[in-house]
Amino acid sequence: MHRPFLIIAFLSILMQITHAQSKQDNMEQSEAYALVIHGGAGTILKKNMTPELEAAYLAKLTEALEAGYKILQSGGSSMDAVENTIRVMEDSELFNAGKGAVFTNEGKNEMDASIMDGKTLNAGAVGAVTIIKNPISAARKVLEESPHVMLIGAGADDFAKKMQLETVDPKYFFNERRWQQLQKIRNTEKQQLDHSDDKGLNLEKLENNKFGTVGAAALDQHGNLAAGTSTGGMTNKRYGRVGDSPIIGAGTYADNQTCAISCTGHGEFFIRGVVAYDIAALMDYRSMSITQAANEVIHGKLKKMGGQGGAIGVDKSGNIMMDFNTPGMYRGFVRSDGKIEVFIYQQ
Ligand code: ASP
């Protein structure tokens, strides 16, 4: 007589437990958001840094993380977090992106940027732009408002105007510190050429090893990953040189199945090593963790090729990676708990 009643009661309790469990899963998932950034890797040594400059870098990295964290915390998208975090760094003279972009050999500023949405695998990029205040926003417009992935030069500048993005006089990008860096490199170049037997142009020799690109990778409360990178490229670049930063798979990559990555370093090597995608691919095909995959690429393959630099990233579970084979990398992260951590040198 009581048997059917017992079965119904048992099933109802079971359903309640399952419901509570799934609610808890959702809660756990909604807790897992994270943001990680870099402000460039290179020969960044404490002995060359003043306490004021060091404090300024750490404060700006913190401000950038706060901007992105606010978006993630309120349920915003990883794409919004990445774009807005990068905009903060582009507006600062400290980094080699936007306002602080380095000079080309001709004394101009030509900027590159890209962004990728890990949910749709859609991407947008701009190369060699000269009047766009925030190249990362132009990259996002390419993704959202054009059928293309990458626009370059005058066409990209025109597109940004059409999209009503803020444009500025190229003078806006003038920065005394960057200008002096160019003069120094030009002088070294002149001396090298004067002392070279064949008077040939040895680009390897002329490269400088100070980078400073900015990038961000984020996981939002909805489980979506995104990554973006923005740069002025390399000081003294010429002939319309474009580095890895706007190249999807080299400087930037995001896929909800694996991770979101942004790179910084000597772009030519990152292009040839397809670094950002390689990290994601090792996770996908070889089931590596984000830390293992980055280690393999940055300290293995890239280093063997002679490539200097680093990468930051976050995986689909919110695990954070910040790895580099140079003496330093401006970097930091924040997770759901809101605790911001920023670093410059090797730990
Ligand atoms: N990767 C950038 C480029 O080669 C430079 C950098 O990261 O600082 O253009």
mmCIF file of C-alpha atoms and ligand atoms in Angstrom:
data_model
loop_
_atom_site.group_PDB
_atom_site.id
_atom_site.type_symbol
_atom_site.label_atom_id
_atom_site.label_comp_id
_atom_site.label_asym_id
_atom_site.label_seq_id
_atom_site.Cartn_x
_atom_site.Cartn_y
_atom_site.Cartn_z
ATOM 1 C CA MET A 1 0.000 0.000 0.000
ATOM 2 C CA HIS A 2 2.726 2.488 1.009
ATOM 3 C CA ARG A 3 5.115 1.501 -1.708
ATOM 4 C CA PRO A 4 4.029 3.946 -4.480
ATOM 5 C CA PHE A 5 4.078 6.762 -1.936
ATOM 6 C CA LEU A 6 7.616 5.901 -0.870
ATOM 7 C CA ILE A 7 8.820 5.807 -4.478
ATOM 8 C CA ILE A 8 7.273 9.241 -5.209
ATOM 9 C CA ALA A 9 8.776 10.702 -2.030
ATOM 10 C CA PHE A 10 12.177 9.243 -2.907
ATOM 11 C CA LEU A 11 12.013 10.619 -6.478
ATOM 12 C CA SER A 12 10.994 14.049 -5.233
ATOM 13 C CA ILE A 13 13.943 14.196 -2.801
ATOM 14 C CA LEU A 14 16.257 13.048 -5.578
ATOM 15 C CA MET A 15 14.983 15.810 -7.866
ATOM 16 C CA GLN A 16 15.537 18.419 -5.176
ATOM 17 C CA ILE A 17 19.102 17.237 -4.624
ATOM 18 C CA THR A 18 19.824 17.298 -8.366
ATOM 19 C CA HIS A 19 18.298 20.766 -8.667
ATOM 20 C CA ALA A 20 20.374 22.064 -5.744
ATOM 21 C CA GLN A 21 23.459 20.481 -7.261
ATOM 22 C CA SER A 22 22.901 22.099 -10.664
ATOM 23 C CA LYS A 23 22.307 25.460 -8.986
ATOM 24 C CA GLN A 24 25.587 25.032 -7.185
ATOM 25 C CA ASP A 25 27.359 24.161 -10.441
ATOM 26 C CA ASN A 26 26.024 27.331 -11.988
ATOM 27 C CA MET A 27 27.174 29.321 -9.003
ATOM 28 C CA GLU A 28 30.622 27.818 -9.222
ATOM 29 C CA GLN A 29 30.749 28.563 -12.902
ATOM 30 C CA SER A 30 29.602 32.122 -12.406
ATOM 31 C CA GLU A 31 32.419 32.601 -9.898
ATOM 32 C CA ALA A 32 35.053 31.590 -12.397
ATOM 33 C CA TYR A 33 35.995 34.781 -14.171
ATOM 34 C CA ALA A 34 39.480 36.083 -14.629
ATOM 35 C CA LEU A 35 41.523 38.738 -16.400
ATOM 36 C CA VAL A 36 45.241 38.729 -17.158
ATOM 37 C CA ILE A 37 47.289 41.442 -18.855
ATOM 38 C CA HIS A 38 50.766 42.311 -20.086
ATOM 39 C CA GLY A 39 52.432 45.623 -20.850
ATOM 40 C CA GLY A 40 55.321 44.184 -22.830
ATOM 41 C CA ALA A 41 58.290 41.909 -22.236
ATOM 42 C CA GLY A 42 61.962 42.700 -22.715
ATOM 43 C CA THR A 43 65.164 43.764 -21.028
ATOM 44 C CA ILE A 44 63.364 45.265 -18.071
ATOM 45 C CA LEU A 45 65.859 45.404 -15.212
ATOM 46 C CA LYS A 46 65.409 46.851 -11.748
ATOM 47 C CA LYS A 47 68.777 48.594 -11.978
ATOM 48 C CA ASN A 48 67.555 50.626 -14.957
ATOM 49 C CA MET A 49 64.310 51.644 -13.285
ATOM 50 C CA THR A 50 63.635 54.611 -10.992
ATOM 51 C CA PRO A 51 61.272 54.017 -8.058
ATOM 52 C CA GLU A 52 58.901 56.612 -9.567
ATOM 53 C CA LEU A 53 58.749 54.905 -12.938
ATOM 54 C CA GLU A 54 58.302 51.505 -11.332
ATOM 55 C CA ALA A 55 55.417 52.837 -9.218
ATOM 56 C CA ALA A 56 53.850 54.448 -12.279
ATOM 57 C CA TYR A 57 53.928 51.144 -14.205
ATOM 58 C CA LEU A 58 52.436 49.173 -11.324
ATOM 59 C CA ALA A 59 49.702 51.790 -10.818
ATOM 60 C CA LYS A 60 48.742 51.791 -14.498
ATOM 61 C CA LEU A 61 48.646 47.990 -14.673
ATOM 62 C CA THR A 62 46.390 48.035 -11.607
ATOM 63 C CA GLU A 63 44.123 50.675 -13.140
ATOM 64 C CA ALA A 64 43.809 48.611 -16.327
ATOM 65 C CA LEU A 65 42.917 45.476 -14.352
ATOM 66 C CA GLU A 66 40.347 47.406 -12.307
ATOM 67 C CA ALA A 67 38.655 48.623 -15.482
ATOM 68 C CA GLY A 68 38.307 45.085 -16.848
ATOM 69 C CA TYR A 69 37.405 43.551 -13.509
ATOM 70 C CA LYS A 70 34.453 45.914 -13.078
ATOM 71 C CA ILE A 71 33.033 44.675 -16.369
ATOM 72 C CA LEU A 72 33.546 40.988 -15.578
ATOM 73 C CA GLN A 73 32.191 41.327 -12.045
ATOM 74 C CA SER A 74 28.942 42.876 -13.259
ATOM 75 C CA GLY A 75 28.406 40.033 -15.739
ATOM 76 C CA GLY A 76 29.843 41.842 -18.771
ATOM 77 C CA SER A 77 31.495 40.050 -21.666
ATOM 78 C CA SER A 78 35.150 39.049 -21.958
ATOM 79 C CA MET A 79 35.265 41.046 -25.226
ATOM 80 C CA ASP A 80 34.241 44.243 -23.393
ATOM 81 C CA ALA A 81 36.703 43.525 -20.593
ATOM 82 C CA VAL A 82 39.592 42.965 -23.018
ATOM 83 C CA GLU A 83 38.818 46.064 -25.085
ATOM 84 C CA ASN A 84 38.409 48.397 -22.119
ATOM 85 C CA THR A 85 41.423 47.073 -20.244
ATOM 86 C CA ILE A 86 43.600 47.612 -23.305
ATOM 87 C CA ARG A 87 42.196 51.107 -23.860
ATOM 88 C CA VAL A 88 43.486 52.151 -20.420
ATOM 89 C CA MET A 89 47.003 51.058 -21.392
ATOM 90 C CA GLU A 90 46.730 52.596 -24.877
ATOM 91 C CA ASP A 91 45.899 55.948 -23.272
ATOM 92 C CA SER A 92 49.058 55.842 -21.169
ATOM 93 C CA GLU A 93 52.454 57.034 -22.420
ATOM 94 C CA LEU A 94 54.107 54.247 -20.455
ATOM 95 C CA PHE A 95 53.387 51.455 -22.895
ATOM 96 C CA ASN A 96 54.245 50.933 -26.532
ATOM 97 C CA ALA A 97 50.649 51.162 -27.756
ATOM 98 C CA GLY A 98 48.326 54.051 -28.561
ATOM 99 C CA LYS A 99 49.664 57.217 -26.885
ATOM 100 C CA GLY A 100 53.037 55.648 -26.046
ATOM 101 C CA ALA A 101 53.655 54.009 -29.440
ATOM 102 C CA VAL A 102 57.278 53.847 -30.604
ATOM 103 C CA PHE A 103 58.585 55.583 -33.735
ATOM 104 C CA THR A 104 59.264 54.101 -37.136
ATOM 105 C CA ASN A 105 62.558 54.791 -38.898
ATOM 106 C CA GLU A 106 60.834 57.731 -40.605
ATOM 107 C CA GLY A 107 59.819 59.209 -37.254
ATOM 108 C CA LYS A 108 56.150 58.243 -37.555
ATOM 109 C CA ASN A 109 53.845 56.148 -35.356
ATOM 110 C CA GLU A 110 52.208 53.141 -36.998
ATOM 111 C CA MET A 111 50.084 50.982 -34.753
ATOM 112 C CA ASP A 112 48.778 47.411 -34.942
ATOM 113 C CA ALA A 113 46.038 45.717 -32.896
ATOM 114 C CA SER A 114 43.840 42.640 -32.875
ATOM 115 C CA ILE A 115 41.043 41.056 -30.874
ATOM 116 C CA MET A 116 39.511 37.568 -30.959
ATOM 117 C CA ASP A 117 36.247 36.245 -29.597
ATOM 118 C CA GLY A 118 36.678 32.696 -28.263
ATOM 119 C CA LYS A 119 32.959 31.955 -28.470
ATOM 120 C CA THR A 120 32.550 32.579 -32.198
ATOM 121 C CA LEU A 121 36.217 32.361 -33.289
ATOM 122 C CA ASN A 122 35.581 35.673 -34.986
ATOM 123 C CA ALA A 123 38.476 38.114 -35.098
ATOM 124 C CA GLY A 124 39.344 41.654 -36.115
ATOM 125 C CA ALA A 125 42.647 43.442 -36.650
ATOM 126 C CA VAL A 126 44.215 46.658 -37.898
ATOM 127 C CA GLY A 127 47.776 47.193 -39.108
ATOM 128 C CA ALA A 128 49.909 50.340 -39.544
ATOM 129 C CA VAL A 129 47.172 52.769 -38.498
ATOM 130 C CA THR A 130 48.208 56.356 -37.813
ATOM 131 C CA ILE A 131 45.309 58.453 -36.522
ATOM 132 C CA ILE A 132 43.154 56.079 -34.429
ATOM 133 C CA LYS A 133 43.346 56.966 -30.742
ATOM 134 C CA ASN A 134 42.495 53.430 -29.624
ATOM 135 C CA PRO A 135 43.509 50.845 -32.235
ATOM 136 C CA ILE A 136 42.004 47.995 -30.164
ATOM 137 C CA SER A 137 38.534 49.507 -30.654
ATOM 138 C CA ALA A 138 39.165 49.707 -34.389
ATOM 139 C CA ALA A 139 40.113 46.014 -34.365
ATOM 140 C CA ARG A 140 36.835 45.241 -32.629
ATOM 141 C CA LYS A 141 34.885 47.268 -35.197
ATOM 142 C CA VAL A 142 36.557 45.266 -37.971
ATOM 143 C CA LEU A 143 35.314 42.113 -36.237
ATOM 144 C CA GLU A 144 31.782 43.391 -35.702
ATOM 145 C CA GLU A 145 31.093 45.745 -38.590
ATOM 146 C CA SER A 146 33.046 44.394 -41.549
ATOM 147 C CA PRO A 147 33.193 41.092 -43.408
ATOM 148 C CA HIS A 148 37.008 41.146 -43.076
ATOM 149 C CA VAL A 149 39.548 40.146 -40.458
ATOM 150 C CA MET A 150 42.347 42.664 -41.077
ATOM 151 C CA LEU A 151 42.424 46.188 -42.463
ATOM 152 C CA ILE A 152 45.660 48.121 -42.911
ATOM 153 C CA GLY A 153 47.039 51.632 -43.398
ATOM 154 C CA ALA A 154 44.929 54.412 -44.892
ATOM 155 C CA GLY A 155 42.004 52.043 -45.496
ATOM 156 C CA ALA A 156 41.872 51.097 -41.831
ATOM 157 C CA ASP A 157 42.161 54.754 -40.766
ATOM 158 C CA ASP A 158 39.231 55.612 -43.090
ATOM 159 C CA PHE A 159 37.192 52.710 -41.771
ATOM 160 C CA ALA A 160 37.707 53.943 -38.192
ATOM 161 C CA LYS A 161 36.467 57.405 -39.178
ATOM 162 C CA LYS A 162 33.436 55.865 -40.817
ATOM 163 C CA MET A 163 32.768 53.914 -37.615
ATOM 164 C CA GLN A 164 32.966 57.221 -35.744
ATOM 165 C CA LEU A 165 35.836 56.088 -33.591
ATOM 166 C CA GLU A 166 37.918 58.842 -32.059
ATOM 167 C CA THR A 167 40.701 59.957 -34.397
ATOM 168 C CA VAL A 168 43.548 62.318 -33.523
ATOM 169 C CA ASP A 169 46.271 64.362 -35.167
ATOM 170 C CA PRO A 170 49.380 62.120 -35.485
ATOM 171 C CA LYS A 171 51.118 64.627 -33.160
ATOM 172 C CA TYR A 172 49.035 63.149 -30.343
ATOM 173 C CA PHE A 173 51.378 60.137 -30.415
ATOM 174 C CA PHE A 174 54.553 62.206 -30.031
ATOM 175 C CA ASN A 175 56.441 61.144 -26.930
ATOM 176 C CA GLU A 176 59.866 62.522 -26.016
ATOM 177 C CA ARG A 177 61.059 59.281 -24.391
ATOM 178 C CA ARG A 178 60.187 57.247 -27.493
ATOM 179 C CA TRP A 179 61.741 59.904 -29.743
ATOM 180 C CA GLN A 180 65.022 59.682 -27.818
ATOM 181 C CA GLN A 181 64.907 55.864 -28.120
ATOM 182 C CA LEU A 182 64.718 56.251 -31.893
ATOM 183 C CA GLN A 183 67.632 58.715 -31.964
ATOM 184 C CA LYS A 184 69.744 56.339 -29.897
ATOM 185 C CA ILE A 185 69.011 53.404 -32.197
ATOM 186 C CA ARG A 186 69.645 55.527 -35.283
ATOM 187 C CA ASN A 187 73.061 56.527 -33.907
ATOM 188 C CA THR A 188 73.987 52.937 -33.108
ATOM 189 C CA GLU A 189 72.836 51.958 -36.568
ATOM 190 C CA LYS A 190 74.997 54.646 -38.136
ATOM 191 C CA GLN A 191 78.039 53.526 -36.154
ATOM 192 C CA GLN A 192 77.430 49.902 -37.113
ATOM 193 C CA LEU A 193 77.130 50.782 -40.777
ATOM 194 C CA ASP A 194 80.246 52.968 -40.618
ATOM 195 C CA HIS A 195 82.218 50.064 -39.191
ATOM 196 C CA SER A 196 80.741 47.371 -41.360
ATOM 197 C CA ASP A 197 82.952 46.153 -44.222
ATOM 198 C CA ASP A 198 80.228 45.556 -46.729
ATOM 199 C CA LYS A 199 78.095 48.514 -45.609
ATOM 200 C CA GLY A 200 75.162 46.168 -45.958
ATOM 201 C CA LEU A 201 72.027 46.536 -43.908
ATOM 202 C CA ASN A 202 72.009 43.888 -41.210
ATOM 203 C CA LEU A 203 68.513 44.067 -39.818
ATOM 204 C CA GLU A 204 69.260 41.459 -37.163
ATOM 205 C CA LYS A 205 72.004 43.667 -35.746
ATOM 206 C CA LEU A 206 69.907 46.785 -35.916
ATOM 207 C CA GLU A 207 66.961 45.416 -34.008
ATOM 208 C CA ASN A 208 66.501 46.817 -30.562
ATOM 209 C CA ASN A 209 65.449 44.535 -27.783
ATOM 210 C CA LYS A 210 63.036 46.736 -25.886
ATOM 211 C CA PHE A 211 59.447 45.810 -26.427
ATOM 212 C CA GLY A 212 56.333 47.162 -24.679
ATOM 213 C CA THR A 213 53.191 46.011 -26.397
ATOM 214 C CA VAL A 214 50.002 45.631 -24.339
ATOM 215 C CA GLY A 215 47.555 42.739 -24.217
ATOM 216 C CA ALA A 216 44.715 41.206 -22.252
ATOM 217 C CA ALA A 217 42.932 37.865 -21.999
ATOM 218 C CA ALA A 218 39.684 37.298 -20.126
ATOM 219 C CA LEU A 219 37.189 34.638 -19.114
ATOM 220 C CA ASP A 220 33.723 35.983 -18.298
ATOM 221 C CA GLN A 221 30.897 34.647 -16.120
ATOM 222 C CA HIS A 222 29.257 33.077 -19.173
ATOM 223 C CA GLY A 223 32.311 30.922 -19.898
ATOM 224 C CA ASN A 224 33.417 32.998 -22.883
ATOM 225 C CA LEU A 225 37.068 33.709 -23.557
ATOM 226 C CA ALA A 226 38.561 36.669 -25.446
ATOM 227 C CA ALA A 227 42.034 38.055 -26.108
ATOM 228 C CA GLY A 228 43.453 41.245 -27.574
ATOM 229 C CA THR A 229 46.811 42.853 -28.281
ATOM 230 C CA SER A 230 47.833 46.409 -29.230
ATOM 231 C CA THR A 231 51.244 47.818 -30.163
ATOM 232 C CA GLY A 232 53.314 50.500 -31.808
ATOM 233 C CA GLY A 233 55.510 47.677 -33.130
ATOM 234 C CA MET A 234 59.279 47.930 -32.854
ATOM 235 C CA THR A 235 61.314 51.152 -32.690
ATOM 236 C CA ASN A 236 62.983 51.972 -35.995
ATOM 237 C CA LYS A 237 60.777 49.602 -37.994
ATOM 238 C CA ARG A 238 60.671 50.381 -41.689
ATOM 239 C CA TYR A 239 59.148 49.534 -45.062
ATOM 240 C CA GLY A 240 55.647 49.207 -43.586
ATOM 241 C CA ARG A 241 56.763 46.437 -41.212
ATOM 242 C CA VAL A 242 53.941 44.723 -39.328
ATOM 243 C CA GLY A 243 54.630 42.408 -36.384
ATOM 244 C CA ASP A 244 52.746 39.575 -34.738
ATOM 245 C CA SER A 245 50.346 41.652 -32.653
ATOM 246 C CA PRO A 246 47.628 42.054 -35.300
ATOM 247 C CA ILE A 247 48.115 38.559 -36.694
ATOM 248 C CA ILE A 248 45.567 36.091 -35.412
ATOM 249 C CA GLY A 249 47.321 32.944 -34.244
ATOM 250 C CA ALA A 250 50.687 34.700 -33.840
ATOM 251 C CA GLY A 251 50.107 37.550 -31.352
ATOM 252 C CA THR A 252 46.508 36.856 -30.346
ATOM 253 C CA TYR A 253 44.250 33.808 -30.137
ATOM 254 C CA ALA A 254 41.084 32.789 -28.292
ATOM 255 C CA ASP A 255 38.946 29.664 -28.393
ATOM 256 C CA ASN A 256 36.350 28.742 -25.771
ATOM 257 C CA GLN A 257 37.479 25.110 -26.063
ATOM 258 C CA THR A 258 40.974 25.903 -24.791
ATOM 259 C CA CYS A 259 42.271 29.353 -23.867
ATOM 260 C CA ALA A 260 42.769 33.036 -24.694
ATOM 261 C CA ILE A 261 46.332 34.241 -25.350
ATOM 262 C CA SER A 262 48.112 37.539 -26.016
ATOM 263 C CA CYS A 263 51.834 37.686 -26.839
ATOM 264 C CA THR A 264 54.613 40.240 -26.684
ATOM 265 C CA GLY A 265 58.150 40.116 -27.960
ATOM 266 C CA HIS A 266 60.156 40.085 -31.144
ATOM 267 C CA GLY A 267 57.265 39.808 -33.581
ATOM 268 C CA GLU A 268 59.072 38.169 -36.475
ATOM 269 C CA PHE A 269 59.704 35.083 -34.329
ATOM 270 C CA PHE A 270 56.164 35.020 -32.975
ATOM 271 C CA ILE A 271 54.804 35.059 -36.519
ATOM 272 C CA ARG A 272 57.066 32.210 -37.624
ATOM 273 C CA GLY A 273 56.296 30.230 -34.464
ATOM 274 C CA VAL A 274 52.525 30.916 -34.667
ATOM 275 C CA VAL A 275 52.944 31.263 -30.928
ATOM 276 C CA ALA A 276 49.471 32.141 -29.621
ATOM 277 C CA TYR A 277 47.811 29.386 -31.627
ATOM 278 C CA ASP A 278 50.572 26.918 -30.840
ATOM 279 C CA ILE A 279 49.836 27.238 -27.121
ATOM 280 C CA ALA A 280 46.119 26.631 -27.756
ATOM 281 C CA ALA A 281 46.901 23.729 -30.094
ATOM 282 C CA LEU A 282 49.107 21.971 -27.523
ATOM 283 C CA MET A 283 46.212 22.191 -25.068
ATOM 284 C CA ASP A 284 43.776 20.899 -27.651
ATOM 285 C CA TYR A 285 45.760 18.123 -29.333
ATOM 286 C CA ARG A 286 48.141 17.118 -26.581
ATOM 287 C CA SER A 287 45.865 17.801 -23.589
ATOM 288 C CA MET A 288 48.462 20.019 -21.938
ATOM 289 C CA SER A 289 47.586 22.566 -19.278
ATOM 290 C CA ILE A 290 47.957 26.226 -20.222
ATOM 291 C CA THR A 291 51.125 26.420 -18.100
ATOM 292 C CA GLN A 292 52.716 23.362 -19.706
ATOM 293 C CA ALA A 293 51.783 24.494 -23.201
ATOM 294 C CA ALA A 294 53.181 28.018 -22.723
ATOM 295 C CA ASN A 295 56.349 26.645 -21.157
ATOM 296 C CA GLU A 296 56.897 24.298 -24.095
ATOM 297 C CA VAL A 297 56.475 27.104 -26.633
ATOM 298 C CA ILE A 298 58.168 30.052 -24.908
ATOM 299 C CA HIS A 299 61.132 28.248 -23.358
ATOM 300 C CA GLY A 300 61.343 25.500 -25.976
ATOM 301 C CA LYS A 301 60.414 26.182 -29.564
ATOM 302 C CA LEU A 302 60.561 29.995 -29.485
ATOM 303 C CA LYS A 303 63.845 30.167 -27.605
ATOM 304 C CA LYS A 304 65.442 27.628 -29.952
ATOM 305 C CA MET A 305 64.492 29.876 -32.861
ATOM 306 C CA GLY A 306 66.118 32.814 -31.046
ATOM 307 C CA GLY A 307 62.840 34.544 -30.217
ATOM 308 C CA GLN A 308 62.571 36.734 -27.134
ATOM 309 C CA GLY A 309 59.309 37.578 -25.436
ATOM 310 C CA GLY A 310 56.402 36.185 -23.507
ATOM 311 C CA ALA A 311 52.676 35.532 -23.386
ATOM 312 C CA ILE A 312 49.775 35.814 -20.993
ATOM 313 C CA GLY A 313 46.616 33.751 -21.069
ATOM 314 C CA VAL A 314 43.640 32.284 -19.306
ATOM 315 C CA ASP A 315 42.064 28.901 -19.936
ATOM 316 C CA LYS A 316 38.404 27.908 -20.004
ATOM 317 C CA SER A 317 38.489 27.074 -16.260
ATOM 318 C CA GLY A 318 40.023 30.410 -15.278
ATOM 319 C CA ASN A 319 43.610 29.205 -14.826
ATOM 320 C CA ILE A 320 46.048 32.005 -15.468
ATOM 321 C CA MET A 321 49.399 31.884 -17.277
ATOM 322 C CA MET A 322 52.082 34.606 -17.502
ATOM 323 C CA ASP A 323 55.339 33.317 -18.998
ATOM 324 C CA PHE A 324 58.362 34.941 -20.660
ATOM 325 C CA ASN A 325 61.973 34.227 -21.595
ATOM 326 C CA THR A 326 63.204 37.817 -21.136
ATOM 327 C CA PRO A 327 64.439 39.438 -17.895
ATOM 328 C CA GLY A 328 61.055 41.065 -17.313
ATOM 329 C CA MET A 329 57.468 41.476 -18.449
ATOM 330 C CA TYR A 330 54.959 44.041 -17.166
ATOM 331 C CA ARG A 331 52.068 41.853 -16.132
ATOM 332 C CA GLY A 332 49.213 41.220 -13.718
ATOM 333 C CA PHE A 333 45.954 39.434 -13.112
ATOM 334 C CA VAL A 334 42.732 39.479 -11.160
ATOM 335 C CA ARG A 335 40.262 36.676 -10.485
ATOM 336 C CA SER A 336 36.692 36.574 -9.125
ATOM 337 C CA ASP A 337 37.949 37.363 -5.597
ATOM 338 C CA GLY A 338 38.984 40.826 -6.834
ATOM 339 C CA LYS A 339 42.559 40.570 -5.567
ATOM 340 C CA ILE A 340 44.807 42.356 -8.055
ATOM 341 C CA GLU A 341 48.420 41.215 -8.466
ATOM 342 C CA VAL A 342 50.969 43.060 -10.616
ATOM 343 C CA PHE A 343 54.615 42.286 -11.423
ATOM 344 C CA ILE A 344 57.514 43.536 -13.523
ATOM 345 C CA TYR A 345 60.624 41.391 -13.074
ATOM 346 C CA GLN A 346 61.254 37.668 -12.893
ATOM 347 C CA GLN A 347 60.008 36.238 -9.617
HETATM 348 N N1 ASP B 1 55.391 41.967 -30.710
HETATM 349 C C1 ASP B 1 55.514 43.359 -31.048
HETATM 350 C C2 ASP B 1 55.955 43.487 -32.469
HETATM 351 O O1 ASP B 1 56.831 42.757 -32.876
HETATM 352 C C3 ASP B 1 56.464 44.090 -30.175
HETATM 353 C C4 ASP B 1 56.255 43.911 -28.714
HETATM 354 O O2 ASP B 1 55.655 42.949 -28.267
HETATM 355 O O3 ASP B 1 56.695 44.781 -27.956
HETATM 356 O O4 ASP B 1 55.481 44.355 -33.144
#
